[in-house]
Amino acid sequence: MTQNALDTRHTRDTWDVQYGDAVASVYDSLIAPALPAEATVDRLRPHVTGARVLEIGVGTGRVALPVAAIAAQVVGLDNSRPMLDELRAKAVPGNVSLVRADFREPLPVAGPFDAAYSTMGSLACVADREELTAALSHIRAVLAPGATLSLEYYATGTYRPLVAQHTVTLPTPHHGGTTTFTITLDDADVLTMGTRIDADGEPPVEFGERVLLIEREEVEACLSRAGFTVERVYAAQSPQPYDWYTARAAT
Ligand SMILES: C[S@@+](CC[C@H](N)C(=O)[O-])C[C@H]1O[C@@H](n2cnc3c(N)ncnc32)[C@H](O)[C@@H]1O
């Protein structure tokens, strides 16, 4: 579908693109299988069926591809060229278009959208509450009044205990070998998580992420400041990684 793919450059430096070649190379084989998309799509279904939909942080299309089967149109936005390259290498349906852009800047997409969503904490890739509120405002600006935003955001009840443990090694789900997380939290509430995947017989793959870890009430406050009314919150049951928020663009 590259004919309808935009490739939009923005002002952020490339060092600021968190998802590089290493994580993109293992995302579909070693990371995505830990969180099957079916439950996510079921929760999105009432909002995206037959709708014009925007995904923020589309990644390799784990959710966008099944959503495209029930939506009228999906625009997937991401600032990582390697993640988008993984998605473009798949059989991307004609009702999906991809935009390389940074959600911390005004979004270069033509609204209005009937619904938006962002899964696996993509919107937590921000430095502070102001940047999160700005990102949410950029989404609000391209939504129709009354449109929904469905949002998965890092759950403090799951991640704060991991900070206390500092290093956690787990069997890699559905795969041989182990995944080791090294987790720190700084005074500005930025969680830094290093991931090292040791697959049987293969060289280790290492990458890092920085996300803003804030309480549920603060996420709700950012949504509210950006012009959303929070309608429902599904709180994660530890060890589930993300809370789920359903919010509606103010009319
Ligand atoms: C954990 S992945 C989630 C991918 C996909 N939504 C899923 O559920 O499998 C987070 C995605 O957010 C993207 N991302 C992070 N910061 C971004 C930013 N500032 N602008 C646009 N995309 C960003 C990353 O490149 C990555 O593809």
PDB file of C-alpha atoms and ligand atoms in Angstrom:
ATOM      1  CA  MET A   1       0.000   0.000   0.000  1.00  0.00           C
ATOM      2  CA  THR A   2       3.004   2.271  -0.185  1.00  0.00           C
ATOM      3  CA  GLN A   3       1.203   4.371  -2.811  1.00  0.00           C
ATOM      4  CA  ASN A   4      -1.050   5.846  -0.120  1.00  0.00           C
ATOM      5  CA  ALA A   5       1.621   6.078   2.560  1.00  0.00           C
ATOM      6  CA  LEU A   6       2.752   9.515   3.612  1.00  0.00           C
ATOM      7  CA  ASP A   7       6.261   9.954   4.937  1.00  0.00           C
ATOM      8  CA  THR A   8       6.141  13.077   7.032  1.00  0.00           C
ATOM      9  CA  ARG A   9       9.288  14.465   8.629  1.00  0.00           C
ATOM     10  CA  HIS A  10       9.047  16.472  11.780  1.00  0.00           C
ATOM     11  CA  THR A  11      11.309  18.637  13.823  1.00  0.00           C
ATOM     12  CA  ARG A  12      12.280  16.146  16.562  1.00  0.00           C
ATOM     13  CA  ASP A  13      15.807  14.759  16.290  1.00  0.00           C
ATOM     14  CA  THR A  14      16.193  11.138  15.309  1.00  0.00           C
ATOM     15  CA  TRP A  15      17.705  10.275  18.726  1.00  0.00           C
ATOM     16  CA  ASP A  16      14.286  11.041  20.087  1.00  0.00           C
ATOM     17  CA  VAL A  17      12.694   8.185  18.131  1.00  0.00           C
ATOM     18  CA  GLN A  18      12.554   5.545  20.833  1.00  0.00           C
ATOM     19  CA  TYR A  19      11.752   2.479  18.706  1.00  0.00           C
ATOM     20  CA  GLY A  20      14.794   1.665  16.578  1.00  0.00           C
ATOM     21  CA  ASP A  21      16.003  -1.280  14.530  1.00  0.00           C
ATOM     22  CA  ALA A  22      16.613  -3.616  17.493  1.00  0.00           C
ATOM     23  CA  VAL A  23      13.115  -3.484  18.923  1.00  0.00           C
ATOM     24  CA  ALA A  24      11.515  -3.514  15.450  1.00  0.00           C
ATOM     25  CA  SER A  25      13.436  -6.670  14.555  1.00  0.00           C
ATOM     26  CA  VAL A  26      11.902  -8.685  17.408  1.00  0.00           C
ATOM     27  CA  TYR A  27       8.568  -6.911  17.948  1.00  0.00           C
ATOM     28  CA  ASP A  28       6.343  -9.329  16.029  1.00  0.00           C
ATOM     29  CA  SER A  29       8.206 -12.517  16.935  1.00  0.00           C
ATOM     30  CA  LEU A  30       8.999 -11.951  20.609  1.00  0.00           C
ATOM     31  CA  ILE A  31       7.009  -9.008  22.007  1.00  0.00           C
ATOM     32  CA  ALA A  32       3.584  -8.921  20.316  1.00  0.00           C
ATOM     33  CA  PRO A  33       2.753 -12.596  21.091  1.00  0.00           C
ATOM     34  CA  ALA A  34       2.726 -11.753  24.809  1.00  0.00           C
ATOM     35  CA  LEU A  35      -0.333  -9.530  24.218  1.00  0.00           C
ATOM     36  CA  PRO A  36      -2.673 -11.096  21.643  1.00  0.00           C
ATOM     37  CA  ALA A  37      -4.672  -8.441  19.774  1.00  0.00           C
ATOM     38  CA  GLU A  38      -8.080 -10.170  20.015  1.00  0.00           C
ATOM     39  CA  ALA A  39      -9.071  -8.778  23.426  1.00  0.00           C
ATOM     40  CA  THR A  40      -7.970  -5.282  22.374  1.00  0.00           C
ATOM     41  CA  VAL A  41      -9.982  -5.426  19.166  1.00  0.00           C
ATOM     42  CA  ASP A  42     -13.046  -6.671  21.073  1.00  0.00           C
ATOM     43  CA  ARG A  43     -12.843  -3.641  23.350  1.00  0.00           C
ATOM     44  CA  LEU A  44     -12.368  -1.285  20.379  1.00  0.00           C
ATOM     45  CA  ARG A  45     -15.116  -2.875  18.261  1.00  0.00           C
ATOM     46  CA  PRO A  46     -18.044  -0.627  19.331  1.00  0.00           C
ATOM     47  CA  HIS A  47     -15.990   2.483  18.576  1.00  0.00           C
ATOM     48  CA  VAL A  48     -14.246   1.505  15.334  1.00  0.00           C
ATOM     49  CA  THR A  49     -16.784  -0.587  13.410  1.00  0.00           C
ATOM     50  CA  GLY A  50     -17.544   1.171  10.112  1.00  0.00           C
ATOM     51  CA  ALA A  51     -15.651   4.247  11.344  1.00  0.00           C
ATOM     52  CA  ARG A  52     -12.822   6.449  10.114  1.00  0.00           C
ATOM     53  CA  VAL A  53     -10.161   5.630  12.678  1.00  0.00           C
ATOM     54  CA  LEU A  54      -6.776   7.023  13.750  1.00  0.00           C
ATOM     55  CA  GLU A  55      -4.200   4.855  15.564  1.00  0.00           C
ATOM     56  CA  ILE A  56      -1.477   6.718  17.446  1.00  0.00           C
ATOM     57  CA  GLY A  57       1.752   4.672  17.640  1.00  0.00           C
ATOM     58  CA  VAL A  58       0.642   2.068  15.091  1.00  0.00           C
ATOM     59  CA  GLY A  59       3.935   0.173  15.266  1.00  0.00           C
ATOM     60  CA  THR A  60       3.943  -3.022  13.212  1.00  0.00           C
ATOM     61  CA  GLY A  61       0.147  -3.061  12.899  1.00  0.00           C
ATOM     62  CA  ARG A  62      -0.569  -5.665  15.612  1.00  0.00           C
ATOM     63  CA  VAL A  63      -3.924  -3.948  16.255  1.00  0.00           C
ATOM     64  CA  ALA A  64      -4.382  -1.842  13.089  1.00  0.00           C
ATOM     65  CA  LEU A  65      -4.571  -4.823  10.741  1.00  0.00           C
ATOM     66  CA  PRO A  66      -7.468  -6.574  12.538  1.00  0.00           C
ATOM     67  CA  VAL A  67      -9.153  -3.193  13.124  1.00  0.00           C
ATOM     68  CA  ALA A  68      -8.934  -2.496   9.364  1.00  0.00           C
ATOM     69  CA  ALA A  69     -11.117  -5.561   8.787  1.00  0.00           C
ATOM     70  CA  ILE A  70     -14.039  -3.879  10.622  1.00  0.00           C
ATOM     71  CA  ALA A  71     -13.343  -0.131  10.171  1.00  0.00           C
ATOM     72  CA  ALA A  72     -14.054   1.952   7.076  1.00  0.00           C
ATOM     73  CA  GLN A  73     -10.583   3.462   7.100  1.00  0.00           C
ATOM     74  CA  VAL A  74      -7.539   3.349   9.383  1.00  0.00           C
ATOM     75  CA  VAL A  75      -4.785   5.954   9.463  1.00  0.00           C
ATOM     76  CA  GLY A  76      -1.795   4.674  11.449  1.00  0.00           C
ATOM     77  CA  LEU A  77       0.704   7.222  12.755  1.00  0.00           C
ATOM     78  CA  ASP A  78       4.165   6.451  14.137  1.00  0.00           C
ATOM     79  CA  ASN A  79       7.527   8.223  14.293  1.00  0.00           C
ATOM     80  CA  SER A  80       9.629   5.053  13.918  1.00  0.00           C
ATOM     81  CA  ARG A  81      10.748   4.221  10.414  1.00  0.00           C
ATOM     82  CA  PRO A  82      11.867   0.662  11.405  1.00  0.00           C
ATOM     83  CA  MET A  83       8.474  -0.120  12.990  1.00  0.00           C
ATOM     84  CA  LEU A  84       6.611   1.256   9.946  1.00  0.00           C
ATOM     85  CA  ASP A  85       8.926  -0.692   7.613  1.00  0.00           C
ATOM     86  CA  GLU A  86       7.921  -3.910   9.420  1.00  0.00           C
ATOM     87  CA  LEU A  87       4.266  -3.008   8.866  1.00  0.00           C
ATOM     88  CA  ARG A  88       4.750  -2.018   5.221  1.00  0.00           C
ATOM     89  CA  ALA A  89       6.358  -5.420   4.560  1.00  0.00           C
ATOM     90  CA  LYS A  90       3.022  -7.074   5.393  1.00  0.00           C
ATOM     91  CA  ALA A  91      -0.123  -7.391   3.260  1.00  0.00           C
ATOM     92  CA  VAL A  92      -1.490  -3.975   4.266  1.00  0.00           C
ATOM     93  CA  PRO A  93      -5.114  -3.567   3.110  1.00  0.00           C
ATOM     94  CA  GLY A  94      -6.111  -0.648   0.887  1.00  0.00           C
ATOM     95  CA  ASN A  95      -8.134   1.068   3.625  1.00  0.00           C
ATOM     96  CA  VAL A  96      -4.984   1.564   5.752  1.00  0.00           C
ATOM     97  CA  SER A  97      -2.664   4.534   5.297  1.00  0.00           C
ATOM     98  CA  LEU A  98       0.518   5.184   7.244  1.00  0.00           C
ATOM     99  CA  VAL A  99       1.966   8.485   8.349  1.00  0.00           C
ATOM    100  CA  ARG A 100       5.437   8.887   9.830  1.00  0.00           C
ATOM    101  CA  ALA A 101       5.079  11.709  12.319  1.00  0.00           C
ATOM    102  CA  ASP A 102       5.629  12.558  15.973  1.00  0.00           C
ATOM    103  CA  PHE A 103       2.516  12.816  18.140  1.00  0.00           C
ATOM    104  CA  ARG A 104       4.206  15.518  20.250  1.00  0.00           C
ATOM    105  CA  GLU A 105       3.713  17.857  17.276  1.00  0.00           C
ATOM    106  CA  PRO A 106       0.387  18.835  15.650  1.00  0.00           C
ATOM    107  CA  LEU A 107      -0.710  15.808  13.624  1.00  0.00           C
ATOM    108  CA  PRO A 108      -0.300  16.051   9.819  1.00  0.00           C
ATOM    109  CA  VAL A 109      -3.489  14.086   9.114  1.00  0.00           C
ATOM    110  CA  ALA A 110      -6.807  15.211   7.685  1.00  0.00           C
ATOM    111  CA  GLY A 111      -9.619  14.884  10.175  1.00  0.00           C
ATOM    112  CA  PRO A 112     -12.205  14.609  11.395  1.00  0.00           C
ATOM    113  CA  PHE A 113     -11.905  11.021  12.639  1.00  0.00           C
ATOM    114  CA  ASP A 114     -14.814   9.160  14.270  1.00  0.00           C
ATOM    115  CA  ALA A 115     -12.508   7.373  16.697  1.00  0.00           C
ATOM    116  CA  ALA A 116      -8.871   7.210  17.782  1.00  0.00           C
ATOM    117  CA  TYR A 117      -6.974   4.687  19.861  1.00  0.00           C
ATOM    118  CA  SER A 118      -3.490   4.125  21.211  1.00  0.00           C
ATOM    119  CA  THR A 119      -2.425   0.762  22.617  1.00  0.00           C
ATOM    120  CA  MET A 120       0.437  -0.612  24.700  1.00  0.00           C
ATOM    121  CA  GLY A 121       1.242   2.699  26.304  1.00  0.00           C
ATOM    122  CA  SER A 122       2.497   4.414  23.140  1.00  0.00           C
ATOM    123  CA  LEU A 123       1.356   7.830  24.402  1.00  0.00           C
ATOM    124  CA  ALA A 124       3.412   7.404  27.571  1.00  0.00           C
ATOM    125  CA  CYS A 125       6.552   8.019  25.452  1.00  0.00           C
ATOM    126  CA  VAL A 126       6.617  11.619  26.677  1.00  0.00           C
ATOM    127  CA  ALA A 127       8.887  13.552  29.014  1.00  0.00           C
ATOM    128  CA  ASP A 128       6.257  15.086  31.292  1.00  0.00           C
ATOM    129  CA  ARG A 129       2.549  15.794  31.905  1.00  0.00           C
ATOM    130  CA  GLU A 130       2.624  18.884  29.671  1.00  0.00           C
ATOM    131  CA  GLU A 131       3.914  16.851  26.736  1.00  0.00           C
ATOM    132  CA  LEU A 132       1.233  14.209  27.347  1.00  0.00           C
ATOM    133  CA  THR A 133      -1.484  16.872  27.474  1.00  0.00           C
ATOM    134  CA  ALA A 134      -0.147  18.448  24.267  1.00  0.00           C
ATOM    135  CA  ALA A 135      -0.135  15.058  22.507  1.00  0.00           C
ATOM    136  CA  LEU A 136      -3.716  14.413  23.621  1.00  0.00           C
ATOM    137  CA  SER A 137      -4.699  17.909  22.406  1.00  0.00           C
ATOM    138  CA  HIS A 138      -3.208  17.144  18.992  1.00  0.00           C
ATOM    139  CA  ILE A 139      -5.401  14.043  18.814  1.00  0.00           C
ATOM    140  CA  ARG A 140      -8.448  15.997  19.989  1.00  0.00           C
ATOM    141  CA  ALA A 141      -7.844  18.538  17.208  1.00  0.00           C
ATOM    142  CA  VAL A 142      -8.404  15.926  14.466  1.00  0.00           C
ATOM    143  CA  LEU A 143     -11.417  14.180  16.071  1.00  0.00           C
ATOM    144  CA  ALA A 144     -15.054  14.923  15.378  1.00  0.00           C
ATOM    145  CA  PRO A 145     -16.972  16.258  18.388  1.00  0.00           C
ATOM    146  CA  GLY A 146     -18.230  13.235  20.336  1.00  0.00           C
ATOM    147  CA  ALA A 147     -15.605  10.882  18.850  1.00  0.00           C
ATOM    148  CA  THR A 148     -13.974   8.409  21.226  1.00  0.00           C
ATOM    149  CA  LEU A 149     -10.334   8.000  22.230  1.00  0.00           C
ATOM    150  CA  SER A 150      -9.419   4.568  23.609  1.00  0.00           C
ATOM    151  CA  LEU A 151      -6.127   4.566  25.425  1.00  0.00           C
ATOM    152  CA  GLU A 152      -3.899   1.968  27.083  1.00  0.00           C
ATOM    153  CA  TYR A 153      -1.539   3.615  29.584  1.00  0.00           C
ATOM    154  CA  TYR A 154       1.089   2.151  31.945  1.00  0.00           C
ATOM    155  CA  ALA A 155      -0.475   1.018  35.229  1.00  0.00           C
ATOM    156  CA  THR A 156       1.415   2.254  38.292  1.00  0.00           C
ATOM    157  CA  GLY A 157       0.151  -0.713  40.356  1.00  0.00           C
ATOM    158  CA  THR A 158       2.054  -3.045  38.052  1.00  0.00           C
ATOM    159  CA  TYR A 159       5.179  -0.977  37.359  1.00  0.00           C
ATOM    160  CA  ARG A 160       6.015   0.515  40.762  1.00  0.00           C
ATOM    161  CA  PRO A 161       6.705  -2.942  42.258  1.00  0.00           C
ATOM    162  CA  LEU A 162       8.981  -3.683  39.283  1.00  0.00           C
ATOM    163  CA  VAL A 163      10.957  -0.515  40.042  1.00  0.00           C
ATOM    164  CA  ALA A 164      11.469  -1.858  43.563  1.00  0.00           C
ATOM    165  CA  GLN A 165      12.775  -5.153  42.146  1.00  0.00           C
ATOM    166  CA  HIS A 166      15.001  -3.259  39.650  1.00  0.00           C
ATOM    167  CA  THR A 167      15.864  -6.364  37.572  1.00  0.00           C
ATOM    168  CA  VAL A 168      13.370  -9.021  36.543  1.00  0.00           C
ATOM    169  CA  THR A 169      14.073 -12.057  34.356  1.00  0.00           C
ATOM    170  CA  LEU A 170      11.149 -14.002  32.899  1.00  0.00           C
ATOM    171  CA  PRO A 171      10.763 -16.780  30.338  1.00  0.00           C
ATOM    172  CA  THR A 172       9.993 -15.165  26.960  1.00  0.00           C
ATOM    173  CA  PRO A 173       6.301 -15.964  26.266  1.00  0.00           C
ATOM    174  CA  HIS A 174       5.683 -18.559  23.526  1.00  0.00           C
ATOM    175  CA  HIS A 175       9.418 -18.790  22.865  1.00  0.00           C
ATOM    176  CA  GLY A 176      12.567 -20.346  24.266  1.00  0.00           C
ATOM    177  CA  GLY A 177      14.944 -18.237  26.332  1.00  0.00           C
ATOM    178  CA  THR A 178      14.441 -15.332  28.697  1.00  0.00           C
ATOM    179  CA  THR A 179      13.660 -11.639  28.750  1.00  0.00           C
ATOM    180  CA  THR A 180      15.377  -9.456  31.356  1.00  0.00           C
ATOM    181  CA  PHE A 181      13.957  -6.052  32.285  1.00  0.00           C
ATOM    182  CA  THR A 182      16.036  -3.459  34.157  1.00  0.00           C
ATOM    183  CA  ILE A 183      13.755  -0.768  35.501  1.00  0.00           C
ATOM    184  CA  THR A 184      14.417   2.609  37.126  1.00  0.00           C
ATOM    185  CA  LEU A 185      12.194   5.581  37.938  1.00  0.00           C
ATOM    186  CA  ASP A 186      13.576   9.108  38.250  1.00  0.00           C
ATOM    187  CA  ASP A 187      12.362  12.132  40.222  1.00  0.00           C
ATOM    188  CA  ALA A 188      10.448  13.400  37.170  1.00  0.00           C
ATOM    189  CA  ASP A 189       8.377  10.152  37.064  1.00  0.00           C
ATOM    190  CA  VAL A 190      10.155   8.946  33.941  1.00  0.00           C
ATOM    191  CA  LEU A 191      10.440   5.166  33.952  1.00  0.00           C
ATOM    192  CA  THR A 192      13.423   3.810  32.061  1.00  0.00           C
ATOM    193  CA  MET A 193      13.096   0.197  31.083  1.00  0.00           C
ATOM    194  CA  GLY A 194      15.967  -1.692  29.497  1.00  0.00           C
ATOM    195  CA  THR A 195      15.004  -4.960  27.816  1.00  0.00           C
ATOM    196  CA  ARG A 196      17.397  -7.765  26.945  1.00  0.00           C
ATOM    197  CA  ILE A 197      16.033 -10.775  25.074  1.00  0.00           C
ATOM    198  CA  ASP A 198      18.121 -13.926  25.135  1.00  0.00           C
ATOM    199  CA  ALA A 199      16.590 -16.344  22.648  1.00  0.00           C
ATOM    200  CA  ASP A 200      17.959 -19.888  22.489  1.00  0.00           C
ATOM    201  CA  GLY A 201      20.989 -20.059  20.197  1.00  0.00           C
ATOM    202  CA  GLU A 202      20.748 -16.425  19.058  1.00  0.00           C
ATOM    203  CA  PRO A 203      22.686 -13.277  19.953  1.00  0.00           C
ATOM    204  CA  PRO A 204      20.957 -11.137  22.612  1.00  0.00           C
ATOM    205  CA  VAL A 205      18.774  -8.245  21.488  1.00  0.00           C
ATOM    206  CA  GLU A 206      18.805  -5.134  23.699  1.00  0.00           C
ATOM    207  CA  PHE A 207      16.760  -1.943  23.628  1.00  0.00           C
ATOM    208  CA  GLY A 208      15.437   0.713  26.007  1.00  0.00           C
ATOM    209  CA  GLU A 209      12.283   2.767  26.506  1.00  0.00           C
ATOM    210  CA  ARG A 210      11.473   5.879  28.537  1.00  0.00           C
ATOM    211  CA  VAL A 211       7.878   6.469  29.549  1.00  0.00           C
ATOM    212  CA  LEU A 212       6.044   8.809  31.887  1.00  0.00           C
ATOM    213  CA  LEU A 213       4.653   6.793  34.811  1.00  0.00           C
ATOM    214  CA  ILE A 214       1.844   8.739  36.483  1.00  0.00           C
ATOM    215  CA  GLU A 215      -1.202   7.861  38.558  1.00  0.00           C
ATOM    216  CA  ARG A 216      -4.575   7.162  36.967  1.00  0.00           C
ATOM    217  CA  GLU A 217      -6.043  10.444  38.254  1.00  0.00           C
ATOM    218  CA  GLU A 218      -3.227  12.332  36.551  1.00  0.00           C
ATOM    219  CA  VAL A 219      -3.826  10.595  33.219  1.00  0.00           C
ATOM    220  CA  GLU A 220      -7.495  11.519  33.576  1.00  0.00           C
ATOM    221  CA  ALA A 221      -6.522  15.135  34.354  1.00  0.00           C
ATOM    222  CA  CYS A 222      -4.375  15.310  31.202  1.00  0.00           C
ATOM    223  CA  LEU A 223      -7.276  13.903  29.152  1.00  0.00           C
ATOM    224  CA  SER A 224      -9.592  16.464  30.654  1.00  0.00           C
ATOM    225  CA  ARG A 225      -7.197  19.373  29.996  1.00  0.00           C
ATOM    226  CA  ALA A 226      -6.924  18.210  26.372  1.00  0.00           C
ATOM    227  CA  GLY A 227     -10.688  18.411  25.862  1.00  0.00           C
ATOM    228  CA  PHE A 228     -11.841  14.862  26.613  1.00  0.00           C
ATOM    229  CA  THR A 229     -14.462  13.549  29.006  1.00  0.00           C
ATOM    230  CA  VAL A 230     -13.365  10.253  30.558  1.00  0.00           C
ATOM    231  CA  GLU A 231     -16.280   7.828  30.308  1.00  0.00           C
ATOM    232  CA  ARG A 232     -14.781   4.604  31.583  1.00  0.00           C
ATOM    233  CA  VAL A 233     -11.561   3.262  33.068  1.00  0.00           C
ATOM    234  CA  TYR A 234     -10.716  -0.443  33.123  1.00  0.00           C
ATOM    235  CA  ALA A 235      -8.039  -0.711  35.794  1.00  0.00           C
ATOM    236  CA  ALA A 236      -5.281  -3.255  35.186  1.00  0.00           C
ATOM    237  CA  GLN A 237      -5.158  -6.216  37.518  1.00  0.00           C
ATOM    238  CA  SER A 238      -1.459  -6.750  38.249  1.00  0.00           C
ATOM    239  CA  PRO A 239       0.507  -8.160  36.400  1.00  0.00           C
ATOM    240  CA  GLN A 240      -1.487  -6.683  33.504  1.00  0.00           C
ATOM    241  CA  PRO A 241       0.671  -3.811  32.218  1.00  0.00           C
ATOM    242  CA  TYR A 242      -1.893  -1.209  31.137  1.00  0.00           C
ATOM    243  CA  ASP A 243      -4.990   0.596  32.361  1.00  0.00           C
ATOM    244  CA  TRP A 244      -7.574   1.252  29.639  1.00  0.00           C
ATOM    245  CA  TYR A 245      -9.345   4.605  29.325  1.00  0.00           C
ATOM    246  CA  THR A 246     -12.336   5.362  27.112  1.00  0.00           C
ATOM    247  CA  ALA A 247     -12.743   9.117  26.643  1.00  0.00           C
ATOM    248  CA  ARG A 248     -14.962  11.237  24.434  1.00  0.00           C
ATOM    249  CA  ALA A 249     -14.021  14.425  22.584  1.00  0.00           C
ATOM    250  CA  ALA A 250     -15.970  17.301  24.054  1.00  0.00           C
ATOM    251  CA  THR A 251     -18.733  18.568  21.807  1.00  0.00           C
TER     252      THR A 251
HETATM  253  C1  LIG B   1       4.690  -0.394  22.370  1.00  0.00           C
HETATM  254  S1  LIG B   1       4.654   0.094  20.687  1.00  0.00           S
HETATM  255  C2  LIG B   1       2.936  -0.198  20.333  1.00  0.00           C
HETATM  256  C3  LIG B   1       2.689  -0.543  18.880  1.00  0.00           C
HETATM  257  C4  LIG B   1       1.238  -0.944  18.571  1.00  0.00           C
HETATM  258  N1  LIG B   1       0.308   0.109  18.921  1.00  0.00           N
HETATM  259  C5  LIG B   1       0.848  -2.213  19.309  1.00  0.00           C
HETATM  260  O1  LIG B   1      -0.044  -2.178  20.144  1.00  0.00           O
HETATM  261  O2  LIG B   1       1.468  -3.257  19.028  1.00  0.00           O
HETATM  262  C6  LIG B   1       4.726   1.882  20.824  1.00  0.00           C
HETATM  263  C7  LIG B   1       4.747   2.593  19.462  1.00  0.00           C
HETATM  264  O3  LIG B   1       4.638   4.002  19.693  1.00  0.00           O
HETATM  265  C8  LIG B   1       5.518   4.668  18.788  1.00  0.00           C
HETATM  266  N2  LIG B   1       5.881   5.982  19.320  1.00  0.00           N
HETATM  267  C9  LIG B   1       6.574   6.269  20.456  1.00  0.00           C
HETATM  268  N3  LIG B   1       6.753   7.586  20.594  1.00  0.00           N
HETATM  269  C10 LIG B   1       6.155   8.168  19.520  1.00  0.00           C
HETATM  270  C11 LIG B   1       5.984   9.515  19.101  1.00  0.00           C
HETATM  271  N4  LIG B   1       6.505  10.533  19.818  1.00  0.00           N
HETATM  272  N5  LIG B   1       5.300   9.762  17.963  1.00  0.00           N
HETATM  273  C12 LIG B   1       4.779   8.748  17.226  1.00  0.00           C
HETATM  274  N6  LIG B   1       4.905   7.433  17.576  1.00  0.00           N
HETATM  275  C13 LIG B   1       5.582   7.154  18.710  1.00  0.00           C
HETATM  276  C14 LIG B   1       6.710   3.728  18.710  1.00  0.00           C
HETATM  277  O4  LIG B   1       7.508   3.986  17.564  1.00  0.00           O
HETATM  278  C15 LIG B   1       6.038   2.365  18.694  1.00  0.00           C
HETATM  279  O5  LIG B   1       5.789   1.906  17.397  1.00  0.00           O
END
